[in-house]
Short mmCIF file of C-alpha atoms and ligand atoms in Angstrom, two decimals:
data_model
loop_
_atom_site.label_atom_id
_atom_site.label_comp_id
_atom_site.label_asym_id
_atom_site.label_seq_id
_atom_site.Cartn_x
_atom_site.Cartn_y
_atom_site.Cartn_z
CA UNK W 467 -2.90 -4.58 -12.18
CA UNK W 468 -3.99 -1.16 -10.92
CA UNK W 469 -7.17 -2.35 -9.37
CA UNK W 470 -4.89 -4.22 -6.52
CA UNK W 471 -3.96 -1.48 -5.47
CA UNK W 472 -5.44 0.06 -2.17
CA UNK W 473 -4.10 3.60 -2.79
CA UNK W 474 -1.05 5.43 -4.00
CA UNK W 475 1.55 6.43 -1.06
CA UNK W 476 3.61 8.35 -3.40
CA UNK W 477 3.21 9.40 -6.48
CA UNK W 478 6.09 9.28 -9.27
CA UNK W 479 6.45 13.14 -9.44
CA UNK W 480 7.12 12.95 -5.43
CA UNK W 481 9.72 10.56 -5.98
CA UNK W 482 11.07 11.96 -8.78
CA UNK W 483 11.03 15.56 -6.83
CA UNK W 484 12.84 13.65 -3.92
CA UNK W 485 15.51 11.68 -5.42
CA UNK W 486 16.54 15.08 -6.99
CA UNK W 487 17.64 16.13 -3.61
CA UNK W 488 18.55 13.22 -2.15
CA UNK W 489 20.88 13.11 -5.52
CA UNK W 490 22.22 16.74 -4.64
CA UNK W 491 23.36 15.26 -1.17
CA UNK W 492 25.39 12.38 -2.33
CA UNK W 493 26.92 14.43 -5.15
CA UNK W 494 28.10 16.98 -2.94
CA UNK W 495 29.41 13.88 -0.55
CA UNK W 496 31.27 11.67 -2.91
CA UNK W 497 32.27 14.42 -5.13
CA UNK W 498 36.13 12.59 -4.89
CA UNK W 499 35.08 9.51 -3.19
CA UNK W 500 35.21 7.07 -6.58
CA UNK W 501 32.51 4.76 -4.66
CA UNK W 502 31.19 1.58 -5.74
CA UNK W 503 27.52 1.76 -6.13
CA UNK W 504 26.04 -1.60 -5.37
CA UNK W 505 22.11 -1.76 -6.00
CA UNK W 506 20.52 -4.69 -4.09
CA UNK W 507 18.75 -6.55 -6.76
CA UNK W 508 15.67 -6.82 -8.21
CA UNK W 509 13.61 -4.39 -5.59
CA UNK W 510 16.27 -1.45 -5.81
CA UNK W 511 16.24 -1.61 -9.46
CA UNK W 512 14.50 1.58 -10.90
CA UNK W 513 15.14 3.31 -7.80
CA UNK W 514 18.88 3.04 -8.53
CA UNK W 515 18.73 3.57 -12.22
CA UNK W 516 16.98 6.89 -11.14
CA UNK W 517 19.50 7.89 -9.16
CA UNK W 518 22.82 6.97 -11.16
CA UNK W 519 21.06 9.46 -13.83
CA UNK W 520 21.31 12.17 -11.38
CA UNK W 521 24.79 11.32 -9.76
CA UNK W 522 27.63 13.50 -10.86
CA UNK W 523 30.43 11.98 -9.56
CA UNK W 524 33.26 9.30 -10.89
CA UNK W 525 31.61 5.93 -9.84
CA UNK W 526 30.96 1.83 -10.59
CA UNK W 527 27.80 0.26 -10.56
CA UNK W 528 27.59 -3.40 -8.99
CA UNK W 529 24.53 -5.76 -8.42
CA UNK W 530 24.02 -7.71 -5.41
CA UNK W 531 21.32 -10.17 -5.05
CA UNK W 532 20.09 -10.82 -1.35
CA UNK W 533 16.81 -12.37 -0.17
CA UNK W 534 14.98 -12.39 3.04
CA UNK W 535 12.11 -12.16 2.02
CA UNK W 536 8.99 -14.39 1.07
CA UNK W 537 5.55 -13.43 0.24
CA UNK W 538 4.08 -10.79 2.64
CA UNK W 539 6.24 -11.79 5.63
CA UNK W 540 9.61 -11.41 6.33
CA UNK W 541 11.23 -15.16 6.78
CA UNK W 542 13.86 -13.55 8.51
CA UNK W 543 16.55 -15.50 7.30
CA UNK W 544 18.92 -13.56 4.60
CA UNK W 545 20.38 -15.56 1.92
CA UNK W 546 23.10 -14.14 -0.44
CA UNK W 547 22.03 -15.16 -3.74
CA UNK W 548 24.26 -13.18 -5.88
CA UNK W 549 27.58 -12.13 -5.22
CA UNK W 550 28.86 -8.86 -6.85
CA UNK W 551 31.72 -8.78 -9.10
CA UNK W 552 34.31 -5.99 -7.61
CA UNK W 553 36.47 -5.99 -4.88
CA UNK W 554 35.63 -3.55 -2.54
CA UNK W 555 38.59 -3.65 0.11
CA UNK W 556 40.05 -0.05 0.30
CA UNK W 557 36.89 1.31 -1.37
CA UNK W 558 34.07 3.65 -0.10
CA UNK W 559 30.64 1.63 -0.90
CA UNK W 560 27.26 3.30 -1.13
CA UNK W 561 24.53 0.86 -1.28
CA UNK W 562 21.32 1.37 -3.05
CA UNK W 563 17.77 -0.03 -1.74
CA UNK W 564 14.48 -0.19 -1.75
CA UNK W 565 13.30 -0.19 1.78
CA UNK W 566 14.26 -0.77 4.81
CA UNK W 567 11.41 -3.51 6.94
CA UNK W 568 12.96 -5.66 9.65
CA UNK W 569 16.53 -4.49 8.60
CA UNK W 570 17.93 -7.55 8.60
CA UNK W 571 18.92 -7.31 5.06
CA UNK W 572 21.01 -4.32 5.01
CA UNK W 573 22.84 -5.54 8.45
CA UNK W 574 23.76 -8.67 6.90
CA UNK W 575 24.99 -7.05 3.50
CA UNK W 576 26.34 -3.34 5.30
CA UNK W 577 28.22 -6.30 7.87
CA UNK W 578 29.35 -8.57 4.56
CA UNK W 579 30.61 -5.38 3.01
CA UNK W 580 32.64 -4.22 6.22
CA UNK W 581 34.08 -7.48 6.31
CA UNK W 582 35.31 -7.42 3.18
CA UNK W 583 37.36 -3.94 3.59
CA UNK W 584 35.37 -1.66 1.95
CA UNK W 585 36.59 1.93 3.07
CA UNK W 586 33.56 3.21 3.86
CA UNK W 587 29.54 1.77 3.94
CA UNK W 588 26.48 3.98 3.14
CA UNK W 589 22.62 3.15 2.48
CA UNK W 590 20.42 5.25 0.22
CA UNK W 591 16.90 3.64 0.66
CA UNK W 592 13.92 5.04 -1.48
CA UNK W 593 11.74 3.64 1.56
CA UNK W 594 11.80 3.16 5.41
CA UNK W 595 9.34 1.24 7.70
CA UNK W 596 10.59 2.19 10.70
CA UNK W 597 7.86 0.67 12.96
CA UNK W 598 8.56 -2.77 11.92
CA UNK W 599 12.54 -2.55 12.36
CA UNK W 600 14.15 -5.60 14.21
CA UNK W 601 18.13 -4.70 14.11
CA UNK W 602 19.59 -1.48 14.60
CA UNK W 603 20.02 0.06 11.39
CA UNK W 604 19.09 2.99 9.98
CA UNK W 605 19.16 4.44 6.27
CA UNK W 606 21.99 7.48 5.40
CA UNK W 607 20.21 8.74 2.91
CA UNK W 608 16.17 8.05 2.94
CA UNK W 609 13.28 9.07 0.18
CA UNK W 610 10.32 8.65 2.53
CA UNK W 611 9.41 7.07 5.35
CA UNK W 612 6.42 5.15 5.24
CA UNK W 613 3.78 3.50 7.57
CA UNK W 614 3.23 -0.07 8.21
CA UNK W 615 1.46 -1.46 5.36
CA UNK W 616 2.20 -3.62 2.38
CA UNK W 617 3.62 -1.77 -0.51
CA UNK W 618 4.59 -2.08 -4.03
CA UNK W 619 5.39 -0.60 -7.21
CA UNK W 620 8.66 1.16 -7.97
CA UNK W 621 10.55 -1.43 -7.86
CA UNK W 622 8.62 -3.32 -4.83
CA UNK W 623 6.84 -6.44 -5.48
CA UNK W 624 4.71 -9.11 -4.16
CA UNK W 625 5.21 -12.39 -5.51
CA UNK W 626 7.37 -10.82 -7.82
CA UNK W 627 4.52 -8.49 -9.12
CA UNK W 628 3.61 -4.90 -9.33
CA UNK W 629 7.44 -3.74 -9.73
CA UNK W 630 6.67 -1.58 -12.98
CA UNK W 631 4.20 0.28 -11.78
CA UNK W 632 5.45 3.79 -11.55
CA UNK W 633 4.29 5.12 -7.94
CA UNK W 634 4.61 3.35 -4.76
CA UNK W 635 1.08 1.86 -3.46
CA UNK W 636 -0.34 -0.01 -0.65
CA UNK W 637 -1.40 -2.99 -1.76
CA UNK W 638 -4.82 -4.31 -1.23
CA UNK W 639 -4.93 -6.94 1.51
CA UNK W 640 -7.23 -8.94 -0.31
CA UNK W 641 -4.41 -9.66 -3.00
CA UNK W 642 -2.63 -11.08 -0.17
CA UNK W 643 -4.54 -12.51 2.46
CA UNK W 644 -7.11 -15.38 1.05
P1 IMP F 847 14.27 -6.39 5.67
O1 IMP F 847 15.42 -7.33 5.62
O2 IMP F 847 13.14 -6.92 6.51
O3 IMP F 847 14.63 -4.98 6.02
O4 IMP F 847 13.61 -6.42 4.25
C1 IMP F 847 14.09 -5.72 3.22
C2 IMP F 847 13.54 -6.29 1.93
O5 IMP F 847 12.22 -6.81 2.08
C3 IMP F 847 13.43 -5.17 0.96
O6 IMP F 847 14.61 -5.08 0.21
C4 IMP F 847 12.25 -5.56 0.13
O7 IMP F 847 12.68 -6.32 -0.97
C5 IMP F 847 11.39 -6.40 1.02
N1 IMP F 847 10.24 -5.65 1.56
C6 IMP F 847 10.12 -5.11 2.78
N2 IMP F 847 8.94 -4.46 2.94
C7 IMP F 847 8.31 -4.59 1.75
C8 IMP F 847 7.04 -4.11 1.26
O8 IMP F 847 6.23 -3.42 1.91
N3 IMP F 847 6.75 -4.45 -0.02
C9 IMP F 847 7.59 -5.18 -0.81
N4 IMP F 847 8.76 -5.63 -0.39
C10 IMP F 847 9.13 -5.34 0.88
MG1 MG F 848 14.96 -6.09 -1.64
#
C-alpha cells in the first residue's frame, strides 16, 4: 500500500498538532451552542472521530452520506446517498469534512442543511484545494490547505483505497492513470 504513494503531504503528528487548535477554536465557539455535528461519510471519518475526542462542548453526532465523486475526477454531479437521522430546524449545524475540491459537495449539503432550518451552518474541513474550486464556498474552520494533486490517506481514498493510512499523501499517478 505504501509504495503508491508519491510522498507524504502531512504527516500524522502535523495533523494531530493541528486539529488540536482547530479543536480549541470550535470549543471556545460552541461552548453553549448544543450543535449537531454531522460528518460527511466515509472520507470525513477519522478526521471527525479525531476531532469529537477533542471537542468539549454538549453536542450530537450525525452521518451524512453524499457523493460526487468518482475515481480521480470529480463527476460533478452530487447525489445524497444517505440521509441523516435528526432534525436540524432551529439547530446550529457544524459539518465535518474531508476536503474541499470543486466545492460542489459542501454547497449542495451547507444549501440542503439551510433549507431544512438549521440555525446556523459551519464547515470544518481537514483539507482545502483551493485552486480547483468551482462554487463559491469556502471552509470555517480549515487543517491545511493543499496543492493540486491527488491525495489520500486519512480518511481520503481512491477507489475506495488508502483511507487507513495514517498521514495524508499524494498519490502516485501511475496508480491512477494507466
Ligand atoms: P467537491 O465536491 O469537488 O468539493 O469534492 C469533495 C469530495 O471529493 C471530498 O469529500 C472527497 O471525498 C473527494 N475528493 C476531493 N479531492 C480528493 C482527493 O484529492 N483525494 C480523494 N478524494 C478527494
Ligand atoms: Mg467526501
Amino acid at each position: 500500500m505504501n509504495n503508491d504513494i508519491e510522498r507524504i503531504l502531512i504527516s500524522q503528528d502535523q495533523i494531530e498538532q493541528r486539529e488540536d487548535e482547530l479543536a480549541t477554536e470550535l470549543t471556545a465557539k460552541y461552548q453553549d451552542q448544543f450543535p449537531i455535528v454531522v460528518s460527511v461519510l466515509t472520507g470525513a471519518m477519522i478526521f471527525t472521530s479525531d476531532m469529537l475526542k477533542r471537542l468539549n462542548f454538549k453536542l450530537n453526532v450525525d452521518l451524512v452520506d453524499v457523493s460526487s465523486y468518482a475515481g480521480a475526477n470529480s463527476t460533478g454531479e452530487v447525489e445524497l446517498v444517505q440521509d441523516l437521522k435528526s432534525n436540524v430546524a432551529g439547530r446550529p449545524v457544524l459539518v465535518m469534512e474531508d476536503i474541499i475540491d470543486t466545492g460542489r459537495t459542501l454547497a449542495y449539503l451547507v444549501q440542503l442543511l439551510k433549507d431544512r432550518g438549521a440555525k446556523s451552518v459551519e464547515v470544518c474541513a481537514l483539507l482545502d484545494k483551493p485552486e480547483r474550486r468551482e462554487v463559491e464556498i469556502d471552509g470555517d474552520y480549515v487543517g491545511f490547505k493543499t496543492p493540486n494533486e491527488f491525495l489520500v490517506g486519512y480518511g481520503l481514498d481512491y477507489n475506495n483505497l488508502y483511507r487507513n493510512l495514517p498521514y495524508v499523501g499524494i498519490l502516485k499517478r501511475s496508480v491512477y492513470e494507466q
